[in-house]
PDB file of C-alpha atoms in Angstrom:
ATOM      1  CA  GLN A  26     -74.375   2.608  43.708  1.00 91.00           C
ATOM      2  CA  VAL A  27     -74.757   4.954  40.625  1.00 94.00           C
ATOM      3  CA  GLN A  28     -77.131   7.512  41.952  1.00 96.00           C
ATOM      4  CA  MET A  29     -78.457  10.579  39.804  1.00 97.00           C
ATOM      5  CA  VAL A  30     -81.092  12.685  41.780  1.00 98.00           C
ATOM      6  CA  GLU A  31     -82.435  15.566  39.520  1.00 98.00           C
ATOM      7  CA  SER A  32     -84.166  18.639  41.099  1.00 98.00           C
ATOM      8  CA  GLY A  33     -85.416  22.130  40.402  1.00 98.00           C
ATOM      9  CA  GLY A  34     -88.217  21.557  38.354  1.00 98.00           C
ATOM     10  CA  GLY A  35     -91.568  23.369  38.743  1.00 98.00           C
ATOM     11  CA  VAL A  36     -94.228  25.537  37.250  1.00 98.00           C
ATOM     12  CA  VAL A  37     -93.269  28.491  35.174  1.00 98.00           C
ATOM     13  CA  GLN A  38     -94.941  30.967  32.568  1.00 98.00           C
ATOM     14  CA  PRO A  39     -93.998  31.145  29.062  1.00 98.00           C
ATOM     15  CA  GLY A  40     -90.682  33.252  28.864  1.00 98.00           C
ATOM     16  CA  GLY A  41     -89.670  32.322  32.107  1.00 98.00           C
ATOM     17  CA  SER A  42     -86.367  30.602  33.657  1.00 98.00           C
ATOM     18  CA  LEU A  43     -85.621  27.638  35.546  1.00 98.00           C
ATOM     19  CA  ARG A  44     -82.319  26.093  36.566  1.00 98.00           C
ATOM     20  CA  LEU A  45     -82.228  22.130  36.962  1.00 98.00           C
ATOM     21  CA  SER A  46     -79.555  20.425  38.917  1.00 98.00           C
ATOM     22  CA  CYS A  47     -78.557  16.771  39.088  1.00 98.00           C
ATOM     23  CA  ALA A  48     -76.500  15.377  41.688  1.00 98.00           C
ATOM     24  CA  ALA A  49     -74.369  12.235  40.838  1.00 98.00           C
ATOM     25  CA  SER A  50     -72.760   9.849  42.983  1.00 97.00           C
ATOM     26  CA  GLY A  51     -71.633   6.308  43.121  1.00 95.00           C
ATOM     27  CA  PHE A  52     -69.069   6.650  40.012  1.00 95.00           C
ATOM     28  CA  THR A  53     -66.042   8.969  38.935  1.00 96.00           C
ATOM     29  CA  PHE A  54     -68.044  12.017  37.772  1.00 97.00           C
ATOM     30  CA  ASN A  55     -65.251  13.757  36.296  1.00 96.00           C
ATOM     31  CA  ILE A  56     -64.434  11.348  33.449  1.00 97.00           C
ATOM     32  CA  TYR A  57     -67.501  11.184  31.853  1.00 97.00           C
ATOM     33  CA  GLY A  58     -69.915  13.467  29.414  1.00 97.00           C
ATOM     34  CA  MET A  59     -72.993  14.159  30.743  1.00 98.00           C
ATOM     35  CA  HIS A  60     -76.647  14.465  29.302  1.00 98.00           C
ATOM     36  CA  TRP A  61     -79.992  15.948  29.890  1.00 98.00           C
ATOM     37  CA  VAL A  62     -82.787  13.845  28.201  1.00 98.00           C
ATOM     38  CA  ARG A  63     -86.616  14.866  28.401  1.00 98.00           C
ATOM     39  CA  GLN A  64     -89.830  13.102  27.831  1.00 98.00           C
ATOM     40  CA  ALA A  65     -92.833  15.181  27.061  1.00 98.00           C
ATOM     41  CA  PRO A  66     -96.355  14.022  28.282  1.00 97.00           C
ATOM     42  CA  GLY A  67     -97.247  10.935  26.551  1.00 96.00           C
ATOM     43  CA  LYS A  68     -94.264  11.148  24.369  1.00 97.00           C
ATOM     44  CA  GLY A  69     -90.723   9.285  24.020  1.00 97.00           C
ATOM     45  CA  LEU A  70     -87.323  10.186  25.077  1.00 98.00           C
ATOM     46  CA  GLU A  71     -85.562  13.221  23.721  1.00 98.00           C
ATOM     47  CA  TRP A  72     -82.090  14.113  23.975  1.00 98.00           C
ATOM     48  CA  VAL A  73     -81.452  17.720  25.037  1.00 98.00           C
ATOM     49  CA  ALA A  74     -77.766  18.548  25.626  1.00 98.00           C
ATOM     50  CA  VAL A  75     -74.509  17.149  26.406  1.00 98.00           C
ATOM     51  CA  ILE A  76     -71.342  18.584  28.075  1.00 98.00           C
ATOM     52  CA  TRP A  77     -67.813  16.758  27.867  1.00 97.00           C
ATOM     53  CA  TYR A  78     -66.478  15.383  30.710  1.00 97.00           C
ATOM     54  CA  ASP A  79     -64.208  18.352  31.414  1.00 97.00           C
ATOM     55  CA  GLY A  80     -66.759  20.787  30.589  1.00 96.00           C
ATOM     56  CA  THR A  81     -65.066  22.310  27.341  1.00 97.00           C
ATOM     57  CA  GLN A  82     -67.706  21.155  25.028  1.00 98.00           C
ATOM     58  CA  GLU A  83     -71.457  21.621  24.694  1.00 98.00           C
ATOM     59  CA  PHE A  84     -73.813  20.282  22.132  1.00 98.00           C
ATOM     60  CA  TYR A  85     -77.689  20.969  22.154  1.00 98.00           C
ATOM     61  CA  ALA A  86     -80.694  19.758  20.251  1.00 98.00           C
ATOM     62  CA  ASP A  87     -82.029  22.386  18.042  1.00 98.00           C
ATOM     63  CA  SER A  88     -85.091  22.660  19.963  1.00 98.00           C
ATOM     64  CA  VAL A  89     -83.331  24.375  22.826  1.00 98.00           C
ATOM     65  CA  LYS A  90     -80.201  25.955  21.260  1.00 98.00           C
ATOM     66  CA  GLY A  91     -79.758  29.512  22.211  1.00 98.00           C
ATOM     67  CA  ARG A  92     -82.244  29.168  25.013  1.00 98.00           C
ATOM     68  CA  PHE A  93     -80.586  26.201  27.471  1.00 98.00           C
ATOM     69  CA  THR A  94     -77.212  26.107  28.862  1.00 98.00           C
ATOM     70  CA  ILE A  95     -75.605  22.802  30.378  1.00 98.00           C
ATOM     71  CA  SER A  96     -72.947  22.992  32.813  1.00 98.00           C
ATOM     72  CA  ARG A  97     -71.245  21.111  35.577  1.00 98.00           C
ATOM     73  CA  ASP A  98     -69.192  21.532  38.599  1.00 98.00           C
ATOM     74  CA  ASN A  99     -66.730  18.369  39.085  1.00 98.00           C
ATOM     75  CA  SER A 100     -65.721  19.730  42.299  1.00 98.00           C
ATOM     76  CA  LYS A 101     -69.355  18.978  43.749  1.00 98.00           C
ATOM     77  CA  ASN A 102     -70.350  16.159  41.080  1.00 98.00           C
ATOM     78  CA  MET A 103     -73.170  18.357  39.945  1.00 98.00           C
ATOM     79  CA  LEU A 104     -74.779  18.805  36.665  1.00 98.00           C
ATOM     80  CA  TYR A 105     -76.974  21.692  35.746  1.00 98.00           C
ATOM     81  CA  LEU A 106     -79.164  22.938  33.050  1.00 98.00           C
ATOM     82  CA  GLN A 107     -80.083  26.853  32.843  1.00 98.00           C
ATOM     83  CA  MET A 108     -83.504  27.053  30.958  1.00 98.00           C
ATOM     84  CA  ASN A 109     -84.460  30.292  29.630  1.00 98.00           C
ATOM     85  CA  SER A 110     -87.098  31.938  27.230  1.00 98.00           C
ATOM     86  CA  LEU A 111     -89.315  28.613  28.173  1.00 98.00           C
ATOM     87  CA  ARG A 112     -91.928  27.624  25.829  1.00 98.00           C
ATOM     88  CA  VAL A 113     -95.013  25.447  26.538  1.00 98.00           C
ATOM     89  CA  GLU A 114     -93.385  22.877  24.340  1.00 98.00           C
ATOM     90  CA  ASP A 115     -90.539  22.398  26.972  1.00 98.00           C
ATOM     91  CA  THR A 116     -93.191  21.168  29.454  1.00 98.00           C
ATOM     92  CA  ALA A 117     -91.756  17.388  30.369  1.00 98.00           C
ATOM     93  CA  VAL A 118     -89.807  15.200  32.794  1.00 98.00           C
ATOM     94  CA  TYR A 119     -86.129  16.104  32.669  1.00 98.00           C
ATOM     95  CA  TYR A 120     -83.589  13.334  33.343  1.00 98.00           C
ATOM     96  CA  CYS A 121     -79.849  13.514  33.533  1.00 97.00           C
ATOM     97  CA  ALA A 122     -77.840  10.622  32.101  1.00 97.00           C
ATOM     98  CA  GLY A 123     -74.340   9.728  32.279  1.00 95.00           C
ATOM     99  CA  GLN A 124     -71.584   6.998  33.198  1.00 91.00           C
ATOM    100  CA  GLU A 125     -69.919   5.079  30.405  1.00 89.00           C
ATOM    101  CA  MET A 126     -73.245   3.912  28.877  1.00 93.00           C
ATOM    102  CA  ALA A 127     -74.944   7.314  29.219  1.00 94.00           C
ATOM    103  CA  THR A 128     -77.661   5.840  31.101  1.00 95.00           C
ATOM    104  CA  ILE A 129     -80.613   7.186  32.955  1.00 97.00           C
ATOM    105  CA  ARG A 130     -80.791   6.428  36.580  1.00 96.00           C
ATOM    106  CA  GLY A 131     -82.787   9.050  38.368  1.00 96.00           C
ATOM    107  CA  GLN A 132     -86.504   9.847  39.035  1.00 98.00           C
ATOM    108  CA  GLY A 133     -86.437  13.172  37.008  1.00 98.00           C
ATOM    109  CA  THR A 134     -87.669  16.462  37.710  1.00 98.00           C
ATOM    110  CA  GLN A 135     -91.000  17.888  36.167  1.00 98.00           C
ATOM    111  CA  VAL A 136     -90.977  20.963  34.518  1.00 98.00           C
ATOM    112  CA  THR A 137     -94.245  22.596  33.274  1.00 98.00           C
ATOM    113  CA  VAL A 138     -94.553  25.710  31.242  1.00 98.00           C
ATOM    114  CA  SER A 139     -98.164  27.106  31.355  1.00 98.00           C
ATOM    115  CA  SER A 140     -99.804  30.536  31.584  1.00 95.00           C
TER     116      SER A 140
ATOM    117  CA  ASP C  29     -78.476  11.341  14.122  1.00 97.00           C
ATOM    118  CA  ILE C  30     -78.296   7.752  14.749  1.00 98.00           C
ATOM    119  CA  GLN C  31     -82.090   6.374  14.092  1.00 98.00           C
ATOM    120  CA  MET C  32     -83.338   3.808  16.211  1.00 98.00           C
ATOM    121  CA  THR C  33     -86.251   1.634  14.680  1.00 98.00           C
ATOM    122  CA  GLN C  34     -88.195  -0.467  17.511  1.00 98.00           C
ATOM    123  CA  SER C  35     -90.355  -3.209  16.726  1.00 98.00           C
ATOM    124  CA  PRO C  36     -93.247  -3.942  17.434  1.00 98.00           C
ATOM    125  CA  SER C  37     -94.729  -0.867  18.752  1.00 98.00           C
ATOM    126  CA  PHE C  38     -97.308  -2.815  20.303  1.00 97.00           C
ATOM    127  CA  LEU C  39     -97.402  -6.207  21.754  1.00 96.00           C
ATOM    128  CA  SER C  40    -100.261  -8.141  23.365  1.00 96.00           C
ATOM    129  CA  ALA C  41     -99.151 -11.253  25.529  1.00 96.00           C
ATOM    130  CA  SER C  42    -100.208 -13.669  28.457  1.00 95.00           C
ATOM    131  CA  VAL C  43     -98.593 -14.161  31.799  1.00 96.00           C
ATOM    132  CA  GLY C  44     -95.867 -16.999  31.055  1.00 96.00           C
ATOM    133  CA  ASP C  45     -95.325 -16.137  27.423  1.00 97.00           C
ATOM    134  CA  ARG C  46     -91.705 -15.640  26.003  1.00 97.00           C
ATOM    135  CA  VAL C  47     -91.803 -11.907  24.662  1.00 97.00           C
ATOM    136  CA  THR C  48     -89.035 -10.509  22.006  1.00 98.00           C
ATOM    137  CA  ILE C  49     -88.821  -6.992  21.119  1.00 98.00           C
ATOM    138  CA  THR C  50     -86.057  -5.918  18.591  1.00 98.00           C
ATOM    139  CA  CYS C  51     -84.228  -2.332  17.924  1.00 98.00           C
ATOM    140  CA  ARG C  52     -82.518  -1.596  14.813  1.00 98.00           C
ATOM    141  CA  ALA C  53     -79.811   1.057  14.598  1.00 98.00           C
ATOM    142  CA  SER C  54     -79.248   3.170  11.138  1.00 98.00           C
ATOM    143  CA  GLN C  55     -75.818   2.510  11.616  1.00 98.00           C
ATOM    144  CA  SER C  56     -73.332   0.043  13.634  1.00 98.00           C
ATOM    145  CA  ILE C  57     -73.485   1.066  17.309  1.00 98.00           C
ATOM    146  CA  GLY C  58     -71.072  -1.676  18.830  1.00 96.00           C
ATOM    147  CA  HIS C  59     -71.960  -2.477  22.091  1.00 96.00           C
ATOM    148  CA  TYR C  60     -73.616   0.862  22.904  1.00 97.00           C
ATOM    149  CA  LEU C  61     -76.989  -0.476  23.350  1.00 98.00           C
ATOM    150  CA  ASN C  62     -79.256   0.225  26.518  1.00 98.00           C
ATOM    151  CA  TRP C  63     -82.953  -0.998  27.455  1.00 98.00           C
ATOM    152  CA  TYR C  64     -85.117   0.514  29.804  1.00 98.00           C
ATOM    153  CA  GLN C  65     -88.748  -0.361  31.206  1.00 98.00           C
ATOM    154  CA  GLN C  66     -91.013   2.522  31.894  1.00 98.00           C
ATOM    155  CA  LYS C  67     -94.470   2.071  33.802  1.00 97.00           C
ATOM    156  CA  SER C  68     -96.939   4.726  33.433  1.00 95.00           C
ATOM    157  CA  GLY C  69     -96.179   7.818  35.635  1.00 95.00           C
ATOM    158  CA  LYS C  70     -92.798   6.493  36.550  1.00 97.00           C
ATOM    159  CA  ALA C  71     -89.099   7.242  35.436  1.00 98.00           C
ATOM    160  CA  PRO C  72     -87.470   4.850  33.063  1.00 98.00           C
ATOM    161  CA  LYS C  73     -85.832   1.887  34.708  1.00 98.00           C
ATOM    162  CA  LEU C  74     -82.490   0.684  33.520  1.00 98.00           C
ATOM    163  CA  LEU C  75     -82.750  -2.983  32.660  1.00 98.00           C
ATOM    164  CA  ILE C  76     -79.868  -3.849  30.268  1.00 98.00           C
ATOM    165  CA  TYR C  77     -76.732  -1.717  29.338  1.00 97.00           C
ATOM    166  CA  GLY C  78     -73.941  -2.204  26.999  1.00 97.00           C
ATOM    167  CA  THR C  79     -75.873  -4.471  24.796  1.00 98.00           C
ATOM    168  CA  SER C  80     -76.331  -7.726  27.062  1.00 98.00           C
ATOM    169  CA  ASN C  81     -75.455  -6.722  30.797  1.00 97.00           C
ATOM    170  CA  LEU C  82     -78.093  -7.183  33.366  1.00 98.00           C
ATOM    171  CA  GLN C  83     -78.637  -4.210  35.751  1.00 96.00           C
ATOM    172  CA  ASN C  84     -78.338  -5.143  39.270  1.00 95.00           C
ATOM    173  CA  GLY C  85     -81.681  -6.092  40.801  1.00 96.00           C
ATOM    174  CA  VAL C  86     -83.386  -6.803  37.632  1.00 98.00           C
ATOM    175  CA  PRO C  87     -84.990 -10.407  37.104  1.00 97.00           C
ATOM    176  CA  SER C  88     -82.866 -13.101  35.180  1.00 97.00           C
ATOM    177  CA  ARG C  89     -86.001 -13.520  32.971  1.00 98.00           C
ATOM    178  CA  PHE C  90     -84.900 -10.462  31.107  1.00 98.00           C
ATOM    179  CA  SER C  91     -81.890 -10.716  28.813  1.00 98.00           C
ATOM    180  CA  ALA C  92     -80.479  -9.375  25.716  1.00 98.00           C
ATOM    181  CA  ILE C  93     -78.264  -9.710  22.844  1.00 98.00           C
ATOM    182  CA  GLY C  94     -77.019  -8.104  19.581  1.00 98.00           C
ATOM    183  CA  SER C  95     -74.247  -6.523  17.399  1.00 96.00           C
ATOM    184  CA  GLY C  96     -73.709  -4.026  14.795  1.00 96.00           C
ATOM    185  CA  THR C  97     -77.014  -2.476  14.110  1.00 98.00           C
ATOM    186  CA  ASP C  98     -79.570  -5.242  15.428  1.00 98.00           C
ATOM    187  CA  TYR C  99     -80.635  -5.835  19.049  1.00 98.00           C
ATOM    188  CA  THR C 100     -83.150  -7.885  20.788  1.00 98.00           C
ATOM    189  CA  LEU C 101     -84.575  -7.880  24.165  1.00 98.00           C
ATOM    190  CA  THR C 102     -86.108 -11.250  25.444  1.00 98.00           C
ATOM    191  CA  ILE C 103     -88.523 -11.562  28.458  1.00 97.00           C
ATOM    192  CA  ASP C 104     -88.896 -15.069  29.542  1.00 95.00           C
ATOM    193  CA  SER C 105     -92.028 -16.066  31.231  1.00 93.00           C
ATOM    194  CA  LEU C 106     -93.676 -12.547  31.230  1.00 96.00           C
ATOM    195  CA  GLN C 107     -95.043 -11.597  34.687  1.00 96.00           C
ATOM    196  CA  PRO C 108     -97.924  -9.193  35.722  1.00 94.00           C
ATOM    197  CA  GLU C 109     -95.091  -6.642  36.529  1.00 95.00           C
ATOM    198  CA  ASP C 110     -93.672  -6.786  33.311  1.00 96.00           C
ATOM    199  CA  PHE C 111     -96.476  -5.176  31.390  1.00 93.00           C
ATOM    200  CA  ALA C 112     -95.230  -1.432  30.676  1.00 97.00           C
ATOM    201  CA  THR C 113     -93.255   0.392  27.977  1.00 98.00           C
ATOM    202  CA  TYR C 114     -89.777  -0.644  26.916  1.00 98.00           C
ATOM    203  CA  TYR C 115     -87.388   1.450  25.230  1.00 98.00           C
ATOM    204  CA  CYS C 116     -83.793   1.081  23.582  1.00 98.00           C
ATOM    205  CA  GLN C 117     -81.255   3.852  23.730  1.00 98.00           C
ATOM    206  CA  GLN C 118     -78.036   3.950  21.971  1.00 98.00           C
ATOM    207  CA  SER C 119     -75.146   5.621  23.426  1.00 97.00           C
ATOM    208  CA  TYR C 120     -72.438   5.052  20.657  1.00 97.00           C
ATOM    209  CA  ARG C 121     -72.590   8.795  19.210  1.00 96.00           C
ATOM    210  CA  THR C 122     -74.153  12.312  20.433  1.00 96.00           C
ATOM    211  CA  PRO C 123     -77.242  12.868  20.040  1.00 97.00           C
ATOM    212  CA  LEU C 124     -78.364   9.975  22.442  1.00 98.00           C
ATOM    213  CA  THR C 125     -81.356   8.354  20.385  1.00 98.00           C
ATOM    214  CA  PHE C 126     -84.254   6.170  21.665  1.00 98.00           C
ATOM    215  CA  GLY C 127     -86.455   3.884  20.178  1.00 98.00           C
ATOM    216  CA  GLY C 128     -90.198   4.864  19.879  1.00 98.00           C
ATOM    217  CA  GLY C 129     -91.003   2.378  22.581  1.00 98.00           C
ATOM    218  CA  THR C 130     -92.855  -1.006  22.545  1.00 98.00           C
ATOM    219  CA  LYS C 131     -95.940  -1.226  24.801  1.00 98.00           C
ATOM    220  CA  VAL C 132     -96.477  -4.777  26.309  1.00 97.00           C
ATOM    221  CA  GLU C 133    -100.227  -5.134  27.290  1.00 96.00           C
ATOM    222  CA  ILE C 134    -101.951  -8.181  28.933  1.00 88.00           C
ATOM    223  CA  LYS C 135    -104.021 -10.383  26.250  1.00 87.00           C
TER     224      LYS C 135
END
């Protein structure tokens, strides 16, 4: 059974940092690209970043470029999102997405950026 | 980026109704189209992946078809627990993009 469990969210002040994690199981993690997607309060779903199956390439939404870094550890079936220089507008629930159809499977982790 | 246009954005229906939601992509996306149901305060729940494949545990009253740029989600005999917001998502090309959502409310 495919599972993706996000963690690491919390409340942080503007300018602060957080590291999100996504524990994946039930599929062959190391052959799929993995994504982060977020949903701000009352808004739709927004793609954030992707990392290639082997970690050799990363791409980011313009809104997070230069501040967020996606990474993965295929030996542990883990995906990460290092978020620096956080802004109020980064407040959202963050989900990981992956497998062949790049689907969201988890419950997400809440990130709140507030002073 | 591939734009996903979902319609209608709001739908009022009664229990037992047949409901259809459409999603149009700005370019051909093959079978790389997923559908989610989201209830207030909860995570999106995967209903359909790869255009027409029902996710395990999802009731058979949900079905979907499509190809090229046009896709539809149908709910036969709407149940009280189906009142929610529905999103389509393309995974043909990065960045992943989503429709704006269809809120299904009780008439």
